[in-house]
């Protein structure tokens, strides 16, 4: 008997937004390329002042010569920052001139249409739009979304994945084979407090919203809070940094809850997937060190095939490989931690786009981004099923 078990973990918060919620206009996203070490240092300083928000890379420590930097600059600082960059002859251009207009449009969320409506899965949703289902497990795949609050396309994918799975089971052969062979746990918003905050206060917020003693700075980067080379190079012990690792591994209720669940189900969960944005990347362990995973060849072949399938069907280019070598060192990540406890098919997806809209990916792009991610999920899941069946032999049918 075929069973689809999907777990939604949901916290109920008051997140009712008034239509026409306004933000300041005039904020921009700049694409900046420092050509010398001196310019790198200037840009590091700029990225920590003027209420700017560093999009790419996530931390000033990762700014390098001849490497593109994406920086959100609020309206009141735009002229000052651009004049500074011009005086220092730092190459830059306006990548997104109307960032605040996009934010305002995206936050005008009208959730009156039913879930069955044709537009429901092509919009971003508040926490109240995400529902609850709760069942046990067998061999399984875990998917979490929304670990970083501002990455709205991530929860949108989790919502779309569940809808697709329920709608196309027994119609699409790939999803049918996947659901016939494994259960699926889906956590649509791993960072609910942070996600709520991006709807009500600060669209660019990344961390959770926990407060700490002896500092006025708020939040921990949940993807630096797991026990995988915790708080080494690539994370920060400074609570005011975007990549603050927390007081100790699993110090946060969100990361602790996920870790406890995965530990108690590690013998049944074969695949761990964490959905992020942006950059169009398919990442395998390790991000916390330069080491290769024991089954590196298998993991690499899976993300390579997934990237090839995305390009074949959608003509989008995805980079793939170990996180530390593909992007930069990022210790304390959930994917590396999951791998280390025995979930040997562990991945992080960075969805659309490559930087034009960045975290402000328009709702009109949701379907395309989710379709690309879905192709990757199906490719990897089918490969894992094939490999598992090869190792254990075919299942007996009755």
Tab-separated table of C-alpha atoms in Angstrom:
chain	number	residue	atom	x	y	z
A	1	UNK	CA	0.000	0.000	0.000
A	2	UNK	CA	1.397	3.370	-1.042
A	3	UNK	CA	1.714	5.983	1.688
A	4	UNK	CA	2.840	9.592	1.560
A	5	UNK	CA	3.879	10.855	4.955
A	6	UNK	CA	4.625	14.548	4.999
A	7	UNK	CA	5.534	16.329	8.221
A	8	UNK	CA	4.869	20.037	8.556
A	9	UNK	CA	6.302	21.612	11.718
A	10	UNK	CA	4.490	24.893	12.282
A	11	UNK	CA	4.388	27.572	14.955
A	12	UNK	CA	1.330	29.788	15.206
A	13	UNK	CA	2.178	33.482	15.208
A	14	UNK	CA	0.138	36.607	14.643
A	15	UNK	CA	1.311	37.689	11.208
A	16	UNK	CA	-1.605	39.617	9.737
A	17	UNK	CA	-0.340	42.351	7.446
A	18	UNK	CA	-2.286	45.325	6.248
A	19	UNK	CA	-2.528	45.758	2.484
A	20	UNK	CA	-0.355	48.608	1.317
A	21	UNK	CA	2.393	48.147	3.930
A	22	UNK	CA	4.958	50.816	3.039
A	23	UNK	CA	8.713	50.970	3.112
A	24	UNK	CA	11.134	53.722	2.245
A	25	UNK	CA	11.692	54.138	-1.491
A	26	UNK	CA	15.037	54.572	-3.156
A	27	UNK	CA	16.993	51.640	-1.736
A	28	UNK	CA	19.299	49.948	-4.252
A	29	UNK	CA	21.378	46.828	-4.621
A	30	UNK	CA	24.874	47.535	-5.936
A	31	UNK	CA	27.211	45.118	-7.653
A	32	UNK	CA	30.748	46.067	-6.581
A	33	UNK	CA	34.093	44.583	-7.601
A	34	UNK	CA	37.158	45.555	-5.556
A	35	UNK	CA	40.341	45.326	-7.629
A	36	UNK	CA	42.949	45.795	-4.888
A	37	UNK	CA	43.367	44.808	-1.269
A	38	UNK	CA	42.980	48.437	-0.294
A	39	UNK	CA	39.601	48.527	-2.017
A	40	UNK	CA	38.662	45.281	-0.273
A	41	UNK	CA	39.288	46.915	3.103
A	42	UNK	CA	37.285	49.990	2.132
A	43	UNK	CA	34.394	47.811	1.005
A	44	UNK	CA	34.509	45.767	4.211
A	45	UNK	CA	34.166	49.026	6.123
A	46	UNK	CA	31.300	50.247	3.914
A	47	UNK	CA	29.443	46.955	4.315
A	48	UNK	CA	29.347	47.340	8.091
A	49	UNK	CA	28.158	50.969	8.078
A	50	UNK	CA	25.397	53.153	6.653
A	51	UNK	CA	22.795	50.466	7.510
A	52	UNK	CA	23.786	48.516	4.417
A	53	UNK	CA	23.067	44.795	4.112
A	54	UNK	CA	25.659	42.512	2.570
A	55	UNK	CA	23.916	40.028	0.273
A	56	UNK	CA	26.889	38.283	-1.273
A	57	UNK	CA	29.089	37.144	0.354
A	58	UNK	CA	27.223	36.942	3.644
A	59	UNK	CA	30.150	38.191	5.728
A	60	UNK	CA	32.688	41.017	5.145
A	61	UNK	CA	35.424	38.491	5.977
A	62	UNK	CA	34.738	36.766	2.651
A	63	UNK	CA	35.144	39.869	0.465
A	64	UNK	CA	38.084	39.313	-1.882
A	65	UNK	CA	39.858	41.041	-4.748
A	66	UNK	CA	38.237	40.686	-8.188
A	67	UNK	CA	35.189	38.992	-6.675
A	68	UNK	CA	31.733	40.480	-7.148
A	69	UNK	CA	29.984	41.802	-4.051
A	70	UNK	CA	26.226	42.443	-3.807
A	71	UNK	CA	25.314	45.158	-1.311
A	72	UNK	CA	21.880	46.514	-0.412
A	73	UNK	CA	22.084	50.243	0.324
A	74	UNK	CA	19.071	51.994	1.907
A	75	UNK	CA	17.745	55.177	0.371
A	76	UNK	CA	19.178	57.509	3.010
A	77	UNK	CA	22.703	56.127	2.482
A	78	UNK	CA	22.660	55.624	-1.281
A	79	UNK	CA	24.250	58.905	-2.323
A	80	UNK	CA	26.904	58.729	0.416
A	81	UNK	CA	27.929	55.178	-0.430
A	82	UNK	CA	28.030	55.706	-4.187
A	83	UNK	CA	30.060	58.915	-3.811
A	84	UNK	CA	32.526	57.046	-1.577
A	85	UNK	CA	32.896	54.248	-4.110
A	86	UNK	CA	33.433	56.769	-6.911
A	87	UNK	CA	36.089	58.685	-4.941
A	88	UNK	CA	37.956	55.439	-4.294
A	89	UNK	CA	37.618	54.333	-7.945
A	90	UNK	CA	35.897	51.115	-6.897
A	91	UNK	CA	34.069	49.501	-9.813
A	92	UNK	CA	30.343	49.339	-9.172
A	93	UNK	CA	26.986	49.418	-10.876
A	94	UNK	CA	23.364	49.503	-9.815
A	95	UNK	CA	22.144	45.926	-10.038
A	96	UNK	CA	18.649	46.519	-8.661
A	97	UNK	CA	17.570	50.185	-8.720
A	98	UNK	CA	14.111	49.738	-7.218
A	99	UNK	CA	14.733	47.331	-4.338
A	100	UNK	CA	12.358	49.036	-1.901
A	101	UNK	CA	9.559	49.115	-4.466
A	102	UNK	CA	9.962	45.363	-4.930
A	103	UNK	CA	9.905	44.854	-1.161
A	104	UNK	CA	6.691	46.858	-0.848
A	105	UNK	CA	5.010	44.921	-3.657
A	106	UNK	CA	6.013	41.546	-2.246
A	107	UNK	CA	4.743	42.420	1.204
A	108	UNK	CA	1.262	43.263	-0.093
A	109	UNK	CA	0.149	39.697	0.529
A	110	UNK	CA	-3.495	38.920	-0.221
A	111	UNK	CA	-4.266	35.431	1.040
A	112	UNK	CA	-8.008	35.477	0.436
A	113	UNK	CA	-7.905	33.074	-2.498
A	114	UNK	CA	-8.227	29.361	-1.635
A	115	UNK	CA	-5.312	26.960	-1.826
A	116	UNK	CA	-6.865	25.401	-4.862
A	117	UNK	CA	-6.643	28.710	-6.676
A	118	UNK	CA	-4.304	28.897	-9.631
A	119	UNK	CA	-2.170	31.666	-8.092
A	120	UNK	CA	-1.707	30.303	-4.567
A	121	UNK	CA	1.591	28.529	-5.274
A	122	UNK	CA	2.962	31.395	-7.348
A	123	UNK	CA	3.088	33.841	-4.421
A	124	UNK	CA	5.027	34.186	-1.168
A	125	UNK	CA	3.085	33.377	1.998
A	126	UNK	CA	2.917	34.454	5.608
A	127	UNK	CA	3.241	31.880	8.386
A	128	UNK	CA	-0.533	31.550	8.727
A	129	UNK	CA	-0.761	30.253	5.164
A	130	UNK	CA	1.341	27.183	5.997
A	131	UNK	CA	-0.537	24.239	7.471
A	132	UNK	CA	0.164	21.236	9.641
A	133	UNK	CA	0.312	17.503	9.111
A	134	UNK	CA	2.073	15.059	11.398
A	135	UNK	CA	2.855	11.362	10.907
A	136	UNK	CA	5.663	8.855	11.651
A	137	UNK	CA	8.403	7.518	9.356
A	138	UNK	CA	10.069	4.706	7.428
A	139	UNK	CA	12.937	5.197	4.994
A	140	UNK	CA	12.677	8.852	4.376
A	141	UNK	CA	13.806	12.127	2.871
A	142	UNK	CA	13.970	15.339	4.913
A	143	UNK	CA	13.548	18.778	3.325
A	144	UNK	CA	13.836	22.003	5.309
A	145	UNK	CA	13.227	25.503	4.053
A	146	UNK	CA	13.516	28.988	5.459
A	147	UNK	CA	16.517	28.559	7.777
A	148	UNK	CA	17.533	32.073	6.689
A	149	UNK	CA	14.618	34.462	7.057
A	150	UNK	CA	15.074	36.640	3.977
A	151	UNK	CA	15.276	33.734	1.518
A	152	UNK	CA	11.567	33.733	0.677
A	153	UNK	CA	11.865	31.448	-2.337
A	154	UNK	CA	12.870	28.663	0.047
A	155	UNK	CA	9.532	28.279	1.931
A	156	UNK	CA	7.800	28.794	-1.414
A	157	UNK	CA	9.549	25.684	-2.706
A	158	UNK	CA	8.561	23.552	0.277
A	159	UNK	CA	4.948	24.566	-0.193
A	160	UNK	CA	5.118	23.807	-3.916
A	161	UNK	CA	6.820	20.448	-3.329
A	162	UNK	CA	4.033	19.198	-1.076
A	163	UNK	CA	1.366	20.415	-3.485
A	164	UNK	CA	3.125	18.760	-6.412
A	165	UNK	CA	3.622	15.485	-4.538
A	166	UNK	CA	-0.027	15.248	-3.548
A	167	UNK	CA	-1.293	16.361	-6.954
A	168	UNK	CA	0.872	14.215	-9.204
A	169	UNK	CA	1.233	10.990	-7.274
A	170	UNK	CA	0.108	8.174	-9.586
A	171	UNK	CA	0.372	10.596	-12.525
A	172	UNK	CA	4.037	11.520	-12.754
A	173	UNK	CA	6.210	8.370	-12.733
A	174	UNK	CA	9.173	10.025	-10.984
A	175	UNK	CA	7.307	11.397	-7.981
A	176	UNK	CA	5.284	8.198	-7.799
A	177	UNK	CA	8.437	6.074	-7.597
A	178	UNK	CA	9.913	8.378	-4.964
A	179	UNK	CA	6.821	8.303	-2.767
A	180	UNK	CA	6.441	4.547	-3.201
A	181	UNK	CA	9.939	4.079	-1.812
A	182	UNK	CA	10.303	6.692	0.905
A	183	UNK	CA	8.425	8.942	3.276
A	184	UNK	CA	8.969	12.675	3.145
A	185	UNK	CA	9.398	15.104	6.041
A	186	UNK	CA	8.963	18.740	5.046
A	187	UNK	CA	9.704	21.682	7.334
A	188	UNK	CA	8.476	24.737	5.403
A	189	UNK	CA	9.865	27.396	7.772
A	190	UNK	CA	12.734	26.438	10.044
A	191	UNK	CA	13.172	30.020	11.259
A	192	UNK	CA	9.597	31.230	11.905
A	193	UNK	CA	10.469	34.194	14.134
A	194	UNK	CA	12.968	35.509	11.608
A	195	UNK	CA	10.593	34.908	8.715
A	196	UNK	CA	7.848	36.803	10.521
A	197	UNK	CA	10.275	39.676	11.100
A	198	UNK	CA	10.995	39.961	7.350
A	199	UNK	CA	7.286	40.524	6.786
A	200	UNK	CA	6.725	43.019	9.568
A	201	UNK	CA	9.975	44.931	10.190
A	202	UNK	CA	13.049	44.209	8.076
A	203	UNK	CA	12.878	42.394	4.728
A	204	UNK	CA	16.658	41.827	4.756
A	205	UNK	CA	16.810	39.996	8.107
A	206	UNK	CA	18.779	36.709	8.046
A	207	UNK	CA	19.139	35.276	11.566
A	208	UNK	CA	16.592	34.083	14.094
A	209	UNK	CA	15.279	36.551	16.694
A	210	UNK	CA	16.761	35.264	19.944
A	211	UNK	CA	18.151	37.773	22.416
A	212	UNK	CA	21.338	37.275	24.445
A	213	UNK	CA	22.649	38.622	27.709
A	214	UNK	CA	25.236	41.394	27.651
A	215	UNK	CA	24.485	42.492	24.068
A	216	UNK	CA	21.810	44.487	22.299
A	217	UNK	CA	22.407	42.556	19.073
A	218	UNK	CA	19.684	40.096	18.136
A	219	UNK	CA	19.755	36.694	16.526
A	220	UNK	CA	21.870	33.687	15.673
A	221	UNK	CA	22.670	32.343	12.214
A	222	UNK	CA	20.968	28.951	12.503
A	223	UNK	CA	23.144	27.588	9.726
A	224	UNK	CA	26.226	28.224	11.862
A	225	UNK	CA	24.685	26.725	15.012
A	226	UNK	CA	25.095	23.002	14.353
A	227	UNK	CA	27.968	20.920	15.705
A	228	UNK	CA	30.074	20.660	12.557
A	229	UNK	CA	33.408	22.378	13.202
A	230	UNK	CA	31.279	24.844	15.139
A	231	UNK	CA	32.409	28.485	15.218
A	232	UNK	CA	35.676	27.991	13.372
A	233	UNK	CA	36.803	30.034	10.341
A	234	UNK	CA	33.702	31.094	8.405
A	235	UNK	CA	31.559	31.753	11.481
A	236	UNK	CA	31.752	34.453	14.140
A	237	UNK	CA	31.495	34.561	17.961
A	238	UNK	CA	30.310	38.182	17.679
A	239	UNK	CA	26.518	38.429	18.273
A	240	UNK	CA	26.373	41.476	16.009
A	241	UNK	CA	27.671	39.575	12.967
A	242	UNK	CA	25.370	38.016	10.363
A	243	UNK	CA	27.216	34.715	10.780
A	244	UNK	CA	27.075	34.621	14.592
A	245	UNK	CA	27.371	30.971	15.628
A	246	UNK	CA	25.526	31.209	18.952
A	247	UNK	CA	26.737	30.551	22.493
A	248	UNK	CA	27.263	26.834	21.824
A	249	UNK	CA	26.159	24.203	19.272
A	250	UNK	CA	22.375	23.837	19.153
A	251	UNK	CA	21.960	26.801	21.492
A	252	UNK	CA	18.841	27.855	19.590
A	253	UNK	CA	15.432	26.198	19.962
A	254	UNK	CA	15.063	25.893	16.185
A	255	UNK	CA	18.360	24.109	15.570
A	256	UNK	CA	17.951	21.996	18.710
A	257	UNK	CA	14.478	20.823	17.655
A	258	UNK	CA	15.685	19.849	14.191
A	259	UNK	CA	18.804	18.153	15.545
A	260	UNK	CA	16.798	16.145	18.067
A	261	UNK	CA	14.350	15.007	15.409
A	262	UNK	CA	17.070	14.021	12.955
A	263	UNK	CA	19.057	12.204	15.634
A	264	UNK	CA	16.003	10.156	16.588
A	265	UNK	CA	15.289	9.292	12.938
A	266	UNK	CA	18.795	9.041	11.503
A	267	UNK	CA	18.454	5.316	10.810
A	268	UNK	CA	15.460	5.899	8.554
A	269	UNK	CA	16.322	9.214	6.882
A	270	UNK	CA	18.453	8.590	3.807
A	271	UNK	CA	18.411	12.057	2.252
A	272	UNK	CA	18.839	15.475	3.887
A	273	UNK	CA	18.012	18.548	1.772
A	274	UNK	CA	18.261	22.159	2.946
A	275	UNK	CA	16.830	24.788	0.596
A	276	UNK	CA	18.414	28.246	0.423
A	277	UNK	CA	18.913	31.152	-1.952
A	278	UNK	CA	20.508	32.646	-3.895
A	279	UNK	CA	23.311	31.742	-6.391
A	280	UNK	CA	22.022	28.652	-8.258
A	281	UNK	CA	24.259	26.075	-6.618
A	282	UNK	CA	23.945	22.436	-5.586
A	283	UNK	CA	26.206	21.932	-2.579
A	284	UNK	CA	27.561	18.715	-1.033
A	285	UNK	CA	29.682	18.222	2.130
A	286	UNK	CA	31.851	19.646	3.314
A	287	UNK	CA	31.308	23.331	3.887
A	288	UNK	CA	32.852	23.275	7.370
A	289	UNK	CA	36.273	22.123	6.158
A	290	UNK	CA	38.263	21.463	3.012
A	291	UNK	CA	37.935	17.702	3.542
A	292	UNK	CA	36.032	15.526	1.087
A	293	UNK	CA	33.127	13.374	2.198
A	294	UNK	CA	33.718	9.628	2.284
A	295	UNK	CA	31.203	9.122	-0.526
A	296	UNK	CA	32.272	12.253	-2.387
A	297	UNK	CA	32.157	10.547	-5.789
A	298	UNK	CA	28.543	9.440	-5.354
A	299	UNK	CA	27.426	12.855	-4.051
A	300	UNK	CA	29.287	14.715	-6.785
A	301	UNK	CA	27.818	12.548	-9.514
A	302	UNK	CA	24.314	13.170	-8.152
A	303	UNK	CA	24.587	16.965	-8.120
A	304	UNK	CA	26.313	16.916	-11.496
A	305	UNK	CA	23.419	14.958	-12.983
A	306	UNK	CA	20.911	17.241	-11.272
A	307	UNK	CA	22.616	20.350	-12.685
A	308	UNK	CA	22.692	18.790	-16.154
A	309	UNK	CA	18.987	17.988	-15.957
A	310	UNK	CA	18.154	21.550	-14.871
A	311	UNK	CA	20.118	22.910	-17.795
A	312	UNK	CA	18.550	20.431	-20.221
A	313	UNK	CA	14.969	21.255	-19.252
A	314	UNK	CA	15.199	24.909	-18.189
A	315	UNK	CA	18.497	26.202	-19.656
A	316	UNK	CA	19.592	27.475	-16.238
A	317	UNK	CA	23.174	27.022	-15.104
A	318	UNK	CA	23.838	25.654	-11.604
A	319	UNK	CA	27.285	25.358	-10.055
A	320	UNK	CA	27.899	22.226	-7.971
A	321	UNK	CA	30.459	20.739	-5.593
A	322	UNK	CA	31.611	20.798	-1.958
A	323	UNK	CA	30.577	23.979	-0.178
A	324	UNK	CA	34.001	25.046	1.102
A	325	UNK	CA	35.561	24.719	-2.333
A	326	UNK	CA	32.590	26.051	-4.299
A	327	UNK	CA	31.748	29.080	-2.118
A	328	UNK	CA	33.720	29.504	1.118
A	329	UNK	CA	34.153	27.919	4.525
A	330	UNK	CA	30.861	27.827	6.426
A	331	UNK	CA	31.141	25.786	9.639
A	332	UNK	CA	28.175	24.799	11.773
A	333	UNK	CA	25.909	24.035	8.833
A	334	UNK	CA	22.961	21.682	9.085
A	335	UNK	CA	23.950	19.703	5.993
A	336	UNK	CA	27.448	18.856	7.255
A	337	UNK	CA	26.066	17.993	10.682
A	338	UNK	CA	23.422	15.707	9.157
A	339	UNK	CA	26.108	14.011	7.098
A	340	UNK	CA	28.297	13.469	10.138
A	341	UNK	CA	25.532	11.750	12.119
A	342	UNK	CA	25.076	9.227	9.334
A	343	UNK	CA	22.724	10.732	6.744
A	344	UNK	CA	25.096	10.123	3.878
A	345	UNK	CA	23.112	11.824	1.133
A	346	UNK	CA	23.169	15.386	2.387
A	347	UNK	CA	22.731	18.453	0.175
A	348	UNK	CA	22.132	22.186	0.208
A	349	UNK	CA	20.413	23.847	-2.751
A	350	UNK	CA	20.880	27.542	-3.487
A	351	UNK	CA	17.947	28.492	-5.719
A	352	UNK	CA	17.449	31.357	-8.183
A	353	UNK	CA	18.801	33.676	-9.143
A	354	UNK	CA	22.482	34.437	-9.724
A	355	UNK	CA	22.238	37.975	-8.373
A	356	UNK	CA	20.008	40.231	-10.466
A	357	UNK	CA	17.145	40.147	-7.955
A	358	UNK	CA	18.920	38.149	-5.253
A	359	UNK	CA	16.743	37.798	-2.161
A	360	UNK	CA	14.017	39.881	-3.835
A	361	UNK	CA	13.190	37.319	-6.490
A	362	UNK	CA	9.817	38.408	-7.946
A	363	UNK	CA	6.762	36.188	-7.428
A	364	UNK	CA	6.631	35.743	-11.200
A	365	UNK	CA	9.870	33.739	-10.872
A	366	UNK	CA	8.617	31.387	-8.152
A	367	UNK	CA	7.335	28.697	-10.484
A	368	UNK	CA	10.517	28.604	-12.552
A	369	UNK	CA	12.779	28.492	-9.497
A	370	UNK	CA	10.703	25.759	-7.893
A	371	UNK	CA	10.601	23.712	-11.085
A	372	UNK	CA	14.388	23.765	-11.222
A	373	UNK	CA	14.668	22.695	-7.594
A	374	UNK	CA	12.081	19.967	-8.145
A	375	UNK	CA	14.116	18.512	-11.005
A	376	UNK	CA	17.150	18.393	-8.711
A	377	UNK	CA	15.201	16.776	-5.857
A	378	UNK	CA	13.757	14.119	-8.144
A	379	UNK	CA	17.127	13.408	-9.771
A	380	UNK	CA	18.851	12.898	-6.438
A	381	UNK	CA	16.032	10.939	-4.803
A	382	UNK	CA	15.786	8.537	-7.754
A	383	UNK	CA	19.560	8.034	-7.716
A	384	UNK	CA	19.494	7.233	-3.998
A	385	UNK	CA	16.620	4.784	-4.483
A	386	UNK	CA	18.459	3.118	-7.350
A	387	UNK	CA	21.664	2.860	-5.347
A	388	UNK	CA	19.861	1.514	-2.272
A	389	UNK	CA	18.032	-1.125	-4.282
A	390	UNK	CA	21.253	-2.156	-5.983
A	391	UNK	CA	22.929	-2.620	-2.593
A	392	UNK	CA	20.026	-4.469	-0.940
A	393	UNK	CA	18.488	-6.238	-3.920
A	394	UNK	CA	14.994	-5.668	-5.345
A	395	UNK	CA	12.022	-5.616	-3.033
A	396	UNK	CA	9.780	-8.651	-3.049
A	397	UNK	CA	6.282	-8.017	-4.369
A	398	UNK	CA	3.245	-9.757	-2.969
